[in-house]
Short mmCIF file of C-alpha atoms and ligand atoms in Angstrom, two decimals:
data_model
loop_
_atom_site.label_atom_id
_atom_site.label_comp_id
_atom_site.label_asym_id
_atom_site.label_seq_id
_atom_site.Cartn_x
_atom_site.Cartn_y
_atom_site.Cartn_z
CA UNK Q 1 96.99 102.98 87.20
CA UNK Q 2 93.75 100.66 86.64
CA UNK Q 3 93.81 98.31 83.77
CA UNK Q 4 90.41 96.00 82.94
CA UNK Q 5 91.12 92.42 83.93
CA UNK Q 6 87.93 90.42 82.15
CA UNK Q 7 87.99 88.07 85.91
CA UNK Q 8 86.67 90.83 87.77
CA UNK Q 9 83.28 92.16 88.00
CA UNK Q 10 82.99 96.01 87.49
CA UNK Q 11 84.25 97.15 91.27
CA UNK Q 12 81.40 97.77 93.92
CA UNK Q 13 83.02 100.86 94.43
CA UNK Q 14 83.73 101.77 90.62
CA UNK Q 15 81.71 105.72 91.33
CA UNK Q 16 84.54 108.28 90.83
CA UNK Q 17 85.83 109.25 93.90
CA UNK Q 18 83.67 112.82 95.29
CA UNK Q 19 85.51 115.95 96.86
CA UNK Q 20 84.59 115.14 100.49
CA UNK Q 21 85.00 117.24 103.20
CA UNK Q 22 84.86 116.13 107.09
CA UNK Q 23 83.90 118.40 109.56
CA UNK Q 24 83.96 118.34 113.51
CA UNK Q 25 85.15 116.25 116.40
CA UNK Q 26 88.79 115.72 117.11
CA UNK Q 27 91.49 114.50 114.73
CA UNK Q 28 94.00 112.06 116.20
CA UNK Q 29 96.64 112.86 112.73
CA UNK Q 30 99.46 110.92 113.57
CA UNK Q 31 101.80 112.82 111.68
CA UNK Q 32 104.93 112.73 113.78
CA UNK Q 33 104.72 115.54 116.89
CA UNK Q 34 101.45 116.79 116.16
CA UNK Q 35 98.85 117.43 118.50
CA UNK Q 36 95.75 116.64 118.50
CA UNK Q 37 92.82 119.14 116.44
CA UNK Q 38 89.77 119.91 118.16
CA UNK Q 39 87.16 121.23 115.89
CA UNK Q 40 88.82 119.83 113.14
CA UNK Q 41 88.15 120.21 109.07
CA UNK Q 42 89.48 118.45 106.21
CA UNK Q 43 89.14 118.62 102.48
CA UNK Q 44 89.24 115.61 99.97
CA UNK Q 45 89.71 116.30 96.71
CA UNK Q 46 89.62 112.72 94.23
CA UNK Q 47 91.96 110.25 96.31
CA UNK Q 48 94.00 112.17 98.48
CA UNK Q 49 93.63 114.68 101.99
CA UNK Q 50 94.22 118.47 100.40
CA UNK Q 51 93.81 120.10 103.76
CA UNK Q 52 93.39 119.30 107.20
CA UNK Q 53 93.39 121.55 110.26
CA UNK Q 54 91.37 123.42 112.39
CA UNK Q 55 87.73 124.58 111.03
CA UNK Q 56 88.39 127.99 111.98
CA UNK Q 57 91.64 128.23 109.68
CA UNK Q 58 90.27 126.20 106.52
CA UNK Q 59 87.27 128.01 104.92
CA UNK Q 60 84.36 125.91 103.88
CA UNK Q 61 84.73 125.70 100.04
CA UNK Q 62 81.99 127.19 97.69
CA UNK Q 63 81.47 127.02 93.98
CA UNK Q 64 81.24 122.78 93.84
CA UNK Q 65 79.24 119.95 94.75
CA UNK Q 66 80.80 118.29 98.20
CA UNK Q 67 79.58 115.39 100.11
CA UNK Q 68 80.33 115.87 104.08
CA UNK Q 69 80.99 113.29 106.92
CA UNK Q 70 79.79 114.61 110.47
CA UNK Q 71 82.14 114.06 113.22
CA UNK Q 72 80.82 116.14 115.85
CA UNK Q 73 80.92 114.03 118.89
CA UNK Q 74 83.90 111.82 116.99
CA UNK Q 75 87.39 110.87 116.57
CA UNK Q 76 89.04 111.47 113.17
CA UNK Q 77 91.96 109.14 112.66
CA UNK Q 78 94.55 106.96 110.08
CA UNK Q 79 91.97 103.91 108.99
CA UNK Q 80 93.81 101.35 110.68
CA UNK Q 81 96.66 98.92 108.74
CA UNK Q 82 96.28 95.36 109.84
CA UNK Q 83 99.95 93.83 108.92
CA UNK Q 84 99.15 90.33 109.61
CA UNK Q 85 96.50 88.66 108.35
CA UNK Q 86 94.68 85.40 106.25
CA UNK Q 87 91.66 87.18 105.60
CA UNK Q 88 89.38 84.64 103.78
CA UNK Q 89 90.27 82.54 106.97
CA UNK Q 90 87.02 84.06 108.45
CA UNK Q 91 85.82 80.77 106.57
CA UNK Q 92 87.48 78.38 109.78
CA UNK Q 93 86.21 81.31 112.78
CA UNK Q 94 85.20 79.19 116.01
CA UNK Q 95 86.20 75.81 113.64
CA UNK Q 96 89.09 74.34 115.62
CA UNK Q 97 89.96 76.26 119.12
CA UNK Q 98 91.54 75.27 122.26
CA UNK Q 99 94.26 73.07 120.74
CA UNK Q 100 98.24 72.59 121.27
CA UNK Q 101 99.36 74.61 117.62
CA UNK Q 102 100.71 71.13 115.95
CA UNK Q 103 97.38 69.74 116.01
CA UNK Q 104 95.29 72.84 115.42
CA UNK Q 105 97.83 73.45 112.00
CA UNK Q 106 98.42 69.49 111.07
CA UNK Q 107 95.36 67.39 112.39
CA UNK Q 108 92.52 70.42 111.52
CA UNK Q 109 93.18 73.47 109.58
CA UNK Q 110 95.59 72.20 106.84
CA UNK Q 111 93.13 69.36 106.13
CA UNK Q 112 90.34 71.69 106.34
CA UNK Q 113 91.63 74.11 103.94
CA UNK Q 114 93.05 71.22 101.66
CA UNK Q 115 89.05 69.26 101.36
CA UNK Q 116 87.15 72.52 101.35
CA UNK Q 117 89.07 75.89 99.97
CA UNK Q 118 88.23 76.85 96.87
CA UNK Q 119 88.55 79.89 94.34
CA UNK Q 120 85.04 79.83 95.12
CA UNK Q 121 84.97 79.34 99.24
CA UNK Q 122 88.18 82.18 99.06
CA UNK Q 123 86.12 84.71 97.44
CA UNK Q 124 83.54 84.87 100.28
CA UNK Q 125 85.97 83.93 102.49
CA UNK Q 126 87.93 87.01 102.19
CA UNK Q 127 84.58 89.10 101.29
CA UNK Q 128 83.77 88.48 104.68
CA UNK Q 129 86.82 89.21 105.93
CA UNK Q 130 86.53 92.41 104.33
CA UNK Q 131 82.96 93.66 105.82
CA UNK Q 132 84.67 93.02 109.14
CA UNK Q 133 87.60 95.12 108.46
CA UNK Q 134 85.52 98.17 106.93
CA UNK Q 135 82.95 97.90 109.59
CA UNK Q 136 85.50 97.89 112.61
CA UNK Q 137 87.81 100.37 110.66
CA UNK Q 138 91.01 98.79 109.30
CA UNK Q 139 91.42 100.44 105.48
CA UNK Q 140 94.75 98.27 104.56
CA UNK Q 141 95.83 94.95 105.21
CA UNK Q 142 99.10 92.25 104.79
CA UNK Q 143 97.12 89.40 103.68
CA UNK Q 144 98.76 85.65 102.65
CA UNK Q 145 96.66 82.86 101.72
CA UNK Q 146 96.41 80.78 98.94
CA UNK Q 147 93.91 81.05 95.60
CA UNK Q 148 94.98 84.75 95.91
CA UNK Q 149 93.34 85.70 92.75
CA UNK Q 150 89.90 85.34 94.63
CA UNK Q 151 90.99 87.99 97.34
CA UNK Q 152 92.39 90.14 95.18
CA UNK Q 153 88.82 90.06 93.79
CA UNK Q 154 87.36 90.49 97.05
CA UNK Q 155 89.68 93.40 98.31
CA UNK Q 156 89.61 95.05 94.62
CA UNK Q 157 85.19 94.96 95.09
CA UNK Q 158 85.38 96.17 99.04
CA UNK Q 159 87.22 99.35 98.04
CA UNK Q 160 90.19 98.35 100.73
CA UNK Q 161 93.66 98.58 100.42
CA UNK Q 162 96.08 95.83 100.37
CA UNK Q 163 99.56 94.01 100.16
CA UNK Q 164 98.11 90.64 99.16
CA UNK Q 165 100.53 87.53 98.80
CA UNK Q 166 100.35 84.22 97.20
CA UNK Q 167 101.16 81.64 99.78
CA UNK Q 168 104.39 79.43 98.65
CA UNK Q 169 105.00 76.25 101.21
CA UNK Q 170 106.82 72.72 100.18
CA UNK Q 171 103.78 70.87 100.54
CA UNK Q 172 100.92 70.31 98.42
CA UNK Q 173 98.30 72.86 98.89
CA UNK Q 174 94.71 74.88 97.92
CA UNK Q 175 95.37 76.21 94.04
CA UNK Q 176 98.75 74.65 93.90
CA UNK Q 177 98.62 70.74 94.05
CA UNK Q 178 102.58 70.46 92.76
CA UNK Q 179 104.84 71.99 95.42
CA UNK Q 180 107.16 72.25 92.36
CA UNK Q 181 105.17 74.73 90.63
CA UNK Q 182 104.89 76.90 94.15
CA UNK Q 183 107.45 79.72 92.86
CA UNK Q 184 105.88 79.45 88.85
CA UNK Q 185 102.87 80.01 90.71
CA UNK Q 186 103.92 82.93 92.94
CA UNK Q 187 105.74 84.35 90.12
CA UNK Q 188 102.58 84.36 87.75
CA UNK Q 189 100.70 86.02 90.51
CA UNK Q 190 102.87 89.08 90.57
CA UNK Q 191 102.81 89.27 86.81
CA UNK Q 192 98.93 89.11 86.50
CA UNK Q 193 98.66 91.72 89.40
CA UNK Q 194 101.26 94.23 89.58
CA UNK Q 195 99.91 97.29 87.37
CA UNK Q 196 96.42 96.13 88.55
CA UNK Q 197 95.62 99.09 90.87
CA UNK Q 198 97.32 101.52 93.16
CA UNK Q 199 94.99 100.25 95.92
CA UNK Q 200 96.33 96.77 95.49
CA UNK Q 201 100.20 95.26 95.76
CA UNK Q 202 100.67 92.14 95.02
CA UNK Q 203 103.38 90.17 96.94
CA UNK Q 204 104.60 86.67 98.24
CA UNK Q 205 104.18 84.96 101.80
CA UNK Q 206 106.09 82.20 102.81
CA UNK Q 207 104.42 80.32 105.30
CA UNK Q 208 107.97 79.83 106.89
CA UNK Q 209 111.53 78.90 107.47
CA UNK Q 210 110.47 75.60 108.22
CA UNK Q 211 107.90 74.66 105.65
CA UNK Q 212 109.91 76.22 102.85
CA UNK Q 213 113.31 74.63 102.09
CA UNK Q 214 116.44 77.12 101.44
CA UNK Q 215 115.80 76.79 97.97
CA UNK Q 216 111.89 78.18 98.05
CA UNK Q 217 113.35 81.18 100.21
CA UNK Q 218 115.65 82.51 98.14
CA UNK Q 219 113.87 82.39 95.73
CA UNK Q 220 110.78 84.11 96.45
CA UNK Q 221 113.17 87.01 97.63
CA UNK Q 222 114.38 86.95 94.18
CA UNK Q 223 111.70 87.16 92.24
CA UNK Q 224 109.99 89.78 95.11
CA UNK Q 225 112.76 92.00 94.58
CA UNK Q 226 112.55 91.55 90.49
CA UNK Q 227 108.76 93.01 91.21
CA UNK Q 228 110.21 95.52 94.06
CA UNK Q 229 107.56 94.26 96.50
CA UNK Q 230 107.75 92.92 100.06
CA UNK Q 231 108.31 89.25 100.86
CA UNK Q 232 106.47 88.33 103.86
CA UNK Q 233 106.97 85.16 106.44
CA UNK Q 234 105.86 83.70 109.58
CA UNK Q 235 108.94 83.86 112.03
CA UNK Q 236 109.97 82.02 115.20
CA UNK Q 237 106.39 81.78 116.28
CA UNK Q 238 107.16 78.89 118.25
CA UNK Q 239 110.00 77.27 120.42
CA UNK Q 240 109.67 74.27 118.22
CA UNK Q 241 110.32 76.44 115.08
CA UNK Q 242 113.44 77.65 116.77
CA UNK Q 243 114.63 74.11 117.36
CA UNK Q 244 113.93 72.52 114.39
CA UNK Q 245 115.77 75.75 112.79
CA UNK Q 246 118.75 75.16 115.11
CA UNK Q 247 118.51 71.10 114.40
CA UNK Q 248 118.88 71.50 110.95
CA UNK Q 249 121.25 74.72 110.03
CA UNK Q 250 123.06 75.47 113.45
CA UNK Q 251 121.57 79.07 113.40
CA UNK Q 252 118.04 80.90 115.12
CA UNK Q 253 115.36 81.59 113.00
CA UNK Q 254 116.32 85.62 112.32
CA UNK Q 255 120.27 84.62 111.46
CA UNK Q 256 119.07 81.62 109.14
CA UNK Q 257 117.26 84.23 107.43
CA UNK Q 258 119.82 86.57 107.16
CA UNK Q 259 122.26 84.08 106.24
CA UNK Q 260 120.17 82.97 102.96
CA UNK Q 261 120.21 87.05 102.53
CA UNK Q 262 116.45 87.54 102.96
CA UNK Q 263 116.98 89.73 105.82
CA UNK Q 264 116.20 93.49 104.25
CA UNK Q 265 113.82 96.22 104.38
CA UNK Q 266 111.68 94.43 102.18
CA UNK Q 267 111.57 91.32 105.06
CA UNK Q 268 107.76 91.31 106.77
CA UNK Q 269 108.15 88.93 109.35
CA UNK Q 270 105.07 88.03 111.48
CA UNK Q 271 105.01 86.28 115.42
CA UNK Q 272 108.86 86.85 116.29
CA UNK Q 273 107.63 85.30 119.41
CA UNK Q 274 111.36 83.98 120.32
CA UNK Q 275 113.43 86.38 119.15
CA UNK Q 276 116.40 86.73 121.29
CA UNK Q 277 118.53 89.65 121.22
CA UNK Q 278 120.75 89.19 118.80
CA UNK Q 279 118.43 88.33 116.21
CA UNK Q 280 116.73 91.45 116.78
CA UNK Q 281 119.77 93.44 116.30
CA UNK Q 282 119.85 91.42 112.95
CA UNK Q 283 116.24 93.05 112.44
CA UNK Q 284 117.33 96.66 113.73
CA UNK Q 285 120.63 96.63 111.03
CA UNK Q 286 119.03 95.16 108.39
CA UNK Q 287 115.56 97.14 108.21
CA UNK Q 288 113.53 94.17 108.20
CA UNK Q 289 110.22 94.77 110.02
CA UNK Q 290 108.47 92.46 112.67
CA UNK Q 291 104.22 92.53 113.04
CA UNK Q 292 103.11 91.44 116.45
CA UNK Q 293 100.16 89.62 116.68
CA UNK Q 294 99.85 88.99 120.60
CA UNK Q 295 95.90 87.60 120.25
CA UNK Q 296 96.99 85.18 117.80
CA UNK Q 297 100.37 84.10 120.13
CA UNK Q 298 98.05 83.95 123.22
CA UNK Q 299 95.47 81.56 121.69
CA UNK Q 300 97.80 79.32 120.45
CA UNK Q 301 99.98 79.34 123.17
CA UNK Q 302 102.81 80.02 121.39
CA UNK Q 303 104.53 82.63 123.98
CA UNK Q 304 104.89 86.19 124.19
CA UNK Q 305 106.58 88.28 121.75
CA UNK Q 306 109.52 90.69 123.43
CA UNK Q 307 107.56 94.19 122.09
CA UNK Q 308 109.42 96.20 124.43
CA UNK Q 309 112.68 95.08 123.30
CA UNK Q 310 111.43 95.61 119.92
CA UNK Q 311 110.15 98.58 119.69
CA UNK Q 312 113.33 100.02 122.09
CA UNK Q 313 115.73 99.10 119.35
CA UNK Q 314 113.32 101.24 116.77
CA UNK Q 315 112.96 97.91 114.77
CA UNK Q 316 109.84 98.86 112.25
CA UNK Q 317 106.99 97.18 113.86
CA UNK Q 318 103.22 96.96 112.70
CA UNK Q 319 100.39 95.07 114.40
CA UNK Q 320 98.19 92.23 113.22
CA UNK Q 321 95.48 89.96 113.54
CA UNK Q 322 96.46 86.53 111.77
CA UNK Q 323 93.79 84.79 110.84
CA UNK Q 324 90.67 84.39 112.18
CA UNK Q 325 91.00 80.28 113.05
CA UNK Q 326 93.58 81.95 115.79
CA UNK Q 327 92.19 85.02 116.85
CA UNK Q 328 89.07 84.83 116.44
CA UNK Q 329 88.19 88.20 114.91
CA UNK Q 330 90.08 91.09 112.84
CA UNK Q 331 89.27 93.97 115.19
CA UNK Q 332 92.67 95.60 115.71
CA UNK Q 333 90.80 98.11 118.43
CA UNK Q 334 90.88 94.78 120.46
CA UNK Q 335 94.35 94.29 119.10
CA UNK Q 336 96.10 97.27 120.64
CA UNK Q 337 94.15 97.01 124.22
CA UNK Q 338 95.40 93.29 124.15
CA UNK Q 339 99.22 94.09 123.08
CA UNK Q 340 99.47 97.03 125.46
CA UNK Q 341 98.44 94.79 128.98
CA UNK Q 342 100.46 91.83 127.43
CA UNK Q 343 103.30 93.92 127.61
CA UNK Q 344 102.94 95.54 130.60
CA UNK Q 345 102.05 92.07 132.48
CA UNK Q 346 104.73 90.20 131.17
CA UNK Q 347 107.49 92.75 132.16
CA UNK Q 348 105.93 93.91 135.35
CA UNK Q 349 105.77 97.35 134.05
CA UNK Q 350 102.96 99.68 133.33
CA UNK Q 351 104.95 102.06 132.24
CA UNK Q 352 105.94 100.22 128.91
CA UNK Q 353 103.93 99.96 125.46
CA UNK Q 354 101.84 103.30 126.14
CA UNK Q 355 98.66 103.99 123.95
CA UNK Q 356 100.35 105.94 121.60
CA UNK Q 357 103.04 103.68 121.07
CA UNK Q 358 100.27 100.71 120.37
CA UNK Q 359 98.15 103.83 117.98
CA UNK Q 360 101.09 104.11 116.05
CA UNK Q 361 101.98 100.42 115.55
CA UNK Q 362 98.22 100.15 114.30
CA UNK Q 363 98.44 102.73 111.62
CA UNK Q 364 101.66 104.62 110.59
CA UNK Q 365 104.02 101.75 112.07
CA UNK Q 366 101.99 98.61 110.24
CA UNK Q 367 102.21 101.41 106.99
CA UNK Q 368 105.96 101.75 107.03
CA UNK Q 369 106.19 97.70 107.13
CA UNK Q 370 104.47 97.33 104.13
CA UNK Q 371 106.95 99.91 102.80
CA UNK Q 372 103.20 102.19 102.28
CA UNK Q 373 104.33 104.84 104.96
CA UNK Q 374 104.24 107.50 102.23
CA UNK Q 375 100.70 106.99 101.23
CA UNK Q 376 99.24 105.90 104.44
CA UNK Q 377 99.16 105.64 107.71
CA UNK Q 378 98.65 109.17 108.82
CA UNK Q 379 96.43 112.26 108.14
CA UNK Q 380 98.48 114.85 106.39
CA UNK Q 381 98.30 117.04 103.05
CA UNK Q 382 98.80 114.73 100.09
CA UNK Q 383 98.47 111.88 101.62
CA UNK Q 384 95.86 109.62 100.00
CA UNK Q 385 92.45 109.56 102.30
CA UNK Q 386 92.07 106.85 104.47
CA UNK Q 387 90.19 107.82 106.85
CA UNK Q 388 88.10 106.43 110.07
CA UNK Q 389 85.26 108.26 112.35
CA UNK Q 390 85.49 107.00 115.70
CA UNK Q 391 82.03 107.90 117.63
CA UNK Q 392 82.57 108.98 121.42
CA UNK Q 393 78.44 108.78 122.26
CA UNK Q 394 78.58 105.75 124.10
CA UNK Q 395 79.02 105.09 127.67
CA UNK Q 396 82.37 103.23 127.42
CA UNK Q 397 83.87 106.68 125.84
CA UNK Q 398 82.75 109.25 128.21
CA UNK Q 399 83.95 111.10 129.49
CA UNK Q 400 86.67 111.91 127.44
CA UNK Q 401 90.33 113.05 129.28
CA UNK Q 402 92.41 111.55 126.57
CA UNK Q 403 91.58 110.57 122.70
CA UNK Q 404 94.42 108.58 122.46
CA UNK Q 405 93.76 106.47 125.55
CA UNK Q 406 89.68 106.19 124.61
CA UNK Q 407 91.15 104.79 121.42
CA UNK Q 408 93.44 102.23 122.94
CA UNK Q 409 91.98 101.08 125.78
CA UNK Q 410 88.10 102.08 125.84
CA UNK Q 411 87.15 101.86 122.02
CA UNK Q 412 86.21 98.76 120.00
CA UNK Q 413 85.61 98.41 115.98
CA UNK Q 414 81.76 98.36 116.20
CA UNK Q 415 82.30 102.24 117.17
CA UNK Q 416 83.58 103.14 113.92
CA UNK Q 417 80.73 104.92 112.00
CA UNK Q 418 82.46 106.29 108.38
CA UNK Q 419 85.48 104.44 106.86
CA UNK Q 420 86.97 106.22 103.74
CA UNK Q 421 89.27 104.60 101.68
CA UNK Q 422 91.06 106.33 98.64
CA UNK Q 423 89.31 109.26 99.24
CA UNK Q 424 85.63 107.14 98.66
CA UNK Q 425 83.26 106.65 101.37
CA UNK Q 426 82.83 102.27 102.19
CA UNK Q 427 81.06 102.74 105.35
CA UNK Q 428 78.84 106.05 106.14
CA UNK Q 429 76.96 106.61 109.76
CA UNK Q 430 77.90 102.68 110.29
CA UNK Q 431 76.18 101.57 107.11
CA UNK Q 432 78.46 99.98 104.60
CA UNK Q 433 78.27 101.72 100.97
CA UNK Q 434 79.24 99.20 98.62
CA UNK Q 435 78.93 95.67 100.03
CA UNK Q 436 75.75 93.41 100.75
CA UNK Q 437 76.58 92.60 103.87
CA UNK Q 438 73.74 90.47 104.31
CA UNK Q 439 74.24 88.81 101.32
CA UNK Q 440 77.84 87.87 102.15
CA UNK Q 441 77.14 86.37 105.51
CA UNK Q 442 74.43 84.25 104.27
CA UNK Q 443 77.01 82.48 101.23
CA UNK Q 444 79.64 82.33 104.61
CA UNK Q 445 77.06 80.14 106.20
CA UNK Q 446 76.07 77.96 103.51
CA UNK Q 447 79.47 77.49 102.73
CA UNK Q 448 80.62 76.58 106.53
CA UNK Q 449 77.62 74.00 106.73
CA UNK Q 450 80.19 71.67 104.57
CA UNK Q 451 83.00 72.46 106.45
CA UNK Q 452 84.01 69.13 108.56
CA UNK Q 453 86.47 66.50 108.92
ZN1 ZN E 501 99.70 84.04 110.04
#
């Protein structure tokens, strides 16, 4: 459902969606124990996949007017789901690196975002943020930041799909100057936004366990449950977090949590760096999902998240970014490369966190954390259509034993040539449809000329 909001300019993408049909190349589905299809066909009809299979089994259809994608020489796959990210944050890329995480957060990027974010400096924040995803094929995100409205905005106008959440933290910040007001705020948010569009969910992020006070926590589960929409959080990112958590209610970050009852299905909880073993059986009973963001844990120095023990104990588990001040891009093709040899060096085993495994965090696994697993996530009748082309003609994908493995390890986002979202077309033979990318990278840089402390 679409309502008119008089904010928002008419979308970039606002052309009714065409009947679409791509054709060729190999389809990596993703729908649970199914092979890969060479030669593959599907059909789009409006916003959703209406068949996909082999071209020999699915006849060409006559009789109307159908725009096609070629994938000869290409991969077919889920657009990928970035769980985990601040996406106007492209704003602070390259702006404070190579510090211990207290004084990156404290002594640079919470001043920085206090003196210079804006509803304005959001906007094409996350604008930007969203040319990089669509050009190095994610097609949904997590996002949590504050002056949300603006990347609503900005998602709503790239044609993307999102879960996008109105920071709440105990201190003043961007938009809301009161911590008081934080949960008015938060609440208001999902009120303006929640019949908006199906492409958009609105939601709330606290920034965590130690920033909010018990108070703030339960209560943004409260009110995210009175909307029916996921409550995310950063979690045990650090050993500092866990201490302070300890210090001050006797319990680890995960039983804290459970303990003030946010631990559910509806829990999104990003890092989990120090989880230990208990906590994650806390995550495996209750539901509650865990992103791993290993780029953003590596910069930072904040440790290495236990993925193996994770994903043995079938806790839901997507994969992010995090912003791009601790990253420093939103490639998730780079993502899954860096969270499979993380794994495998930090247990001594090559064996663990195969490419599939990492595939399927990146799209149906991130889709089922955001509680989206029915919609997206995978190629498969009725499902809506978002949908990446992966091109193989380069010499870092040939020659080709494995798609799944050229994905993982070989592949990066500037192969991605077509990125369909919703069953439209955002990016076609690696030009984007909608946005001015040109445009949006020239306000980036006049805004980042004022950035400094
Ligand atoms: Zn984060």
């Amino acid at each position: 459902m679409k309502t008119n909001n008089p904010e928002l300019n008419p979308s970039r993408t606002s052309k009714t969606p065409v009947d679409l049909m791509i054709q060729g190349g190999t389809a990596v589905t993703m729908a649970p124990g199914q092979q890969p299809i060479t030669d593959a066909r599907i059909l789009i009809k409006e916003d959703r996949i209406i068949e996909i299979g082999p071209s020999a089994e699915i006849p060409i259809p006559q009789g109307f007017p159908i725009e096609t994608v070629d994938a000869r020489d290409a991969i077919i796959m889920p657009g990928l789901v970035n769980a985990h990210a601040h996406t106007a944050m492209t704003l602070f890329r390259g702006f404070a690196d190579d510090l211990p995480l207290k004084e990156w957060l404290f002594e640079r990027i919470f001043p920085a975002e206090a003196n210079f974010l804006s509803p304005e400096t959001v906007y094409w924040g996350a604008l930007l943020g969203c040319v990089e995803m669509i050009t190095s094929g994610t097609t949904c995100m997590a996002d949590g930041y504050f002056f949300q409205d603006q990347t609503v905005r900005a998602v709503h106008e790239s044609g993307l799909r999102g879960l996008l959440a109105q920071g709440i933290i105990d201190f003043p910040a961007p938009g809301v100057p009161d911590p008081k007001e934080n949960i008015r705020i938060g609440r208001d948010f999902l009120e303006k936004w929640h019949h908006f569009s199906d492409r958009i969910t609105p939601g709330l992020f606290c920034h965590s366990a130690v920033t909010c006070c018990e108070k703030t926590l339960r209560r943004s589960q409260e009110i995210s449950r009175e909307y029916g929409t996921p409550l995310q959080i950063h979690l045990s990112e650090t050993s500092m977090e866990v201490s302070e958590i300890l210090k001050a209610h006797g319990k680890r970050p995960a039983q804290y949590l459970d303990q003030l009852g946010l631990l559910d299905s509806h829990l999104i909880a990003a890092h989990g760096v120090h989880l230990d073993k208990t906590e994650l059986q806390c995550f495996r009973k209750k539901n509650a999902s865990i992103i791993h963001v290993p780029e953003s844990n590596m910069k930072l120095a904040s440790g290495i998240a236990p993925l193996e023990g994770i994903t043995a104990m079938g806790i839901k588990t997507g994969l992010g970014t995090d912003g791009c001040a601790s990253n420093n891009n939103l490639d998730l093709f780079g993502e899954m490369d860096t969270a499979a040899k993380l794994a495998k060096v930090s247990t001594g085993r090559s064996d663990v966190a195969k490419a599939y495994q990492m595939l399927k965090m990146a799209t149906l696994g991130g889709a089922a954390a955001l509680g989206l697993e029915k919609e997206t996530g995978s190629l498969e009748r009725g499902k809506k259509a978002d949908i990446i082309v992966v091109n193989l003609k380069s010499p870092h994908l040939c020659p080709l034993f494995d798609p799944v493995s050229a994905l993982v390890y070989s592949a990066d986002g500037s192969d991605v040539k077509d990125v369909i979202v919703d069953g439209v077309v955002l990016m076609k033979e690696g030009v984007l449809c909608a946005l001015d990318q040109d445009e949006i990278m020239a306000k980036v840089i006049e805004i980042s000329k004022k950035i400094r402390l």
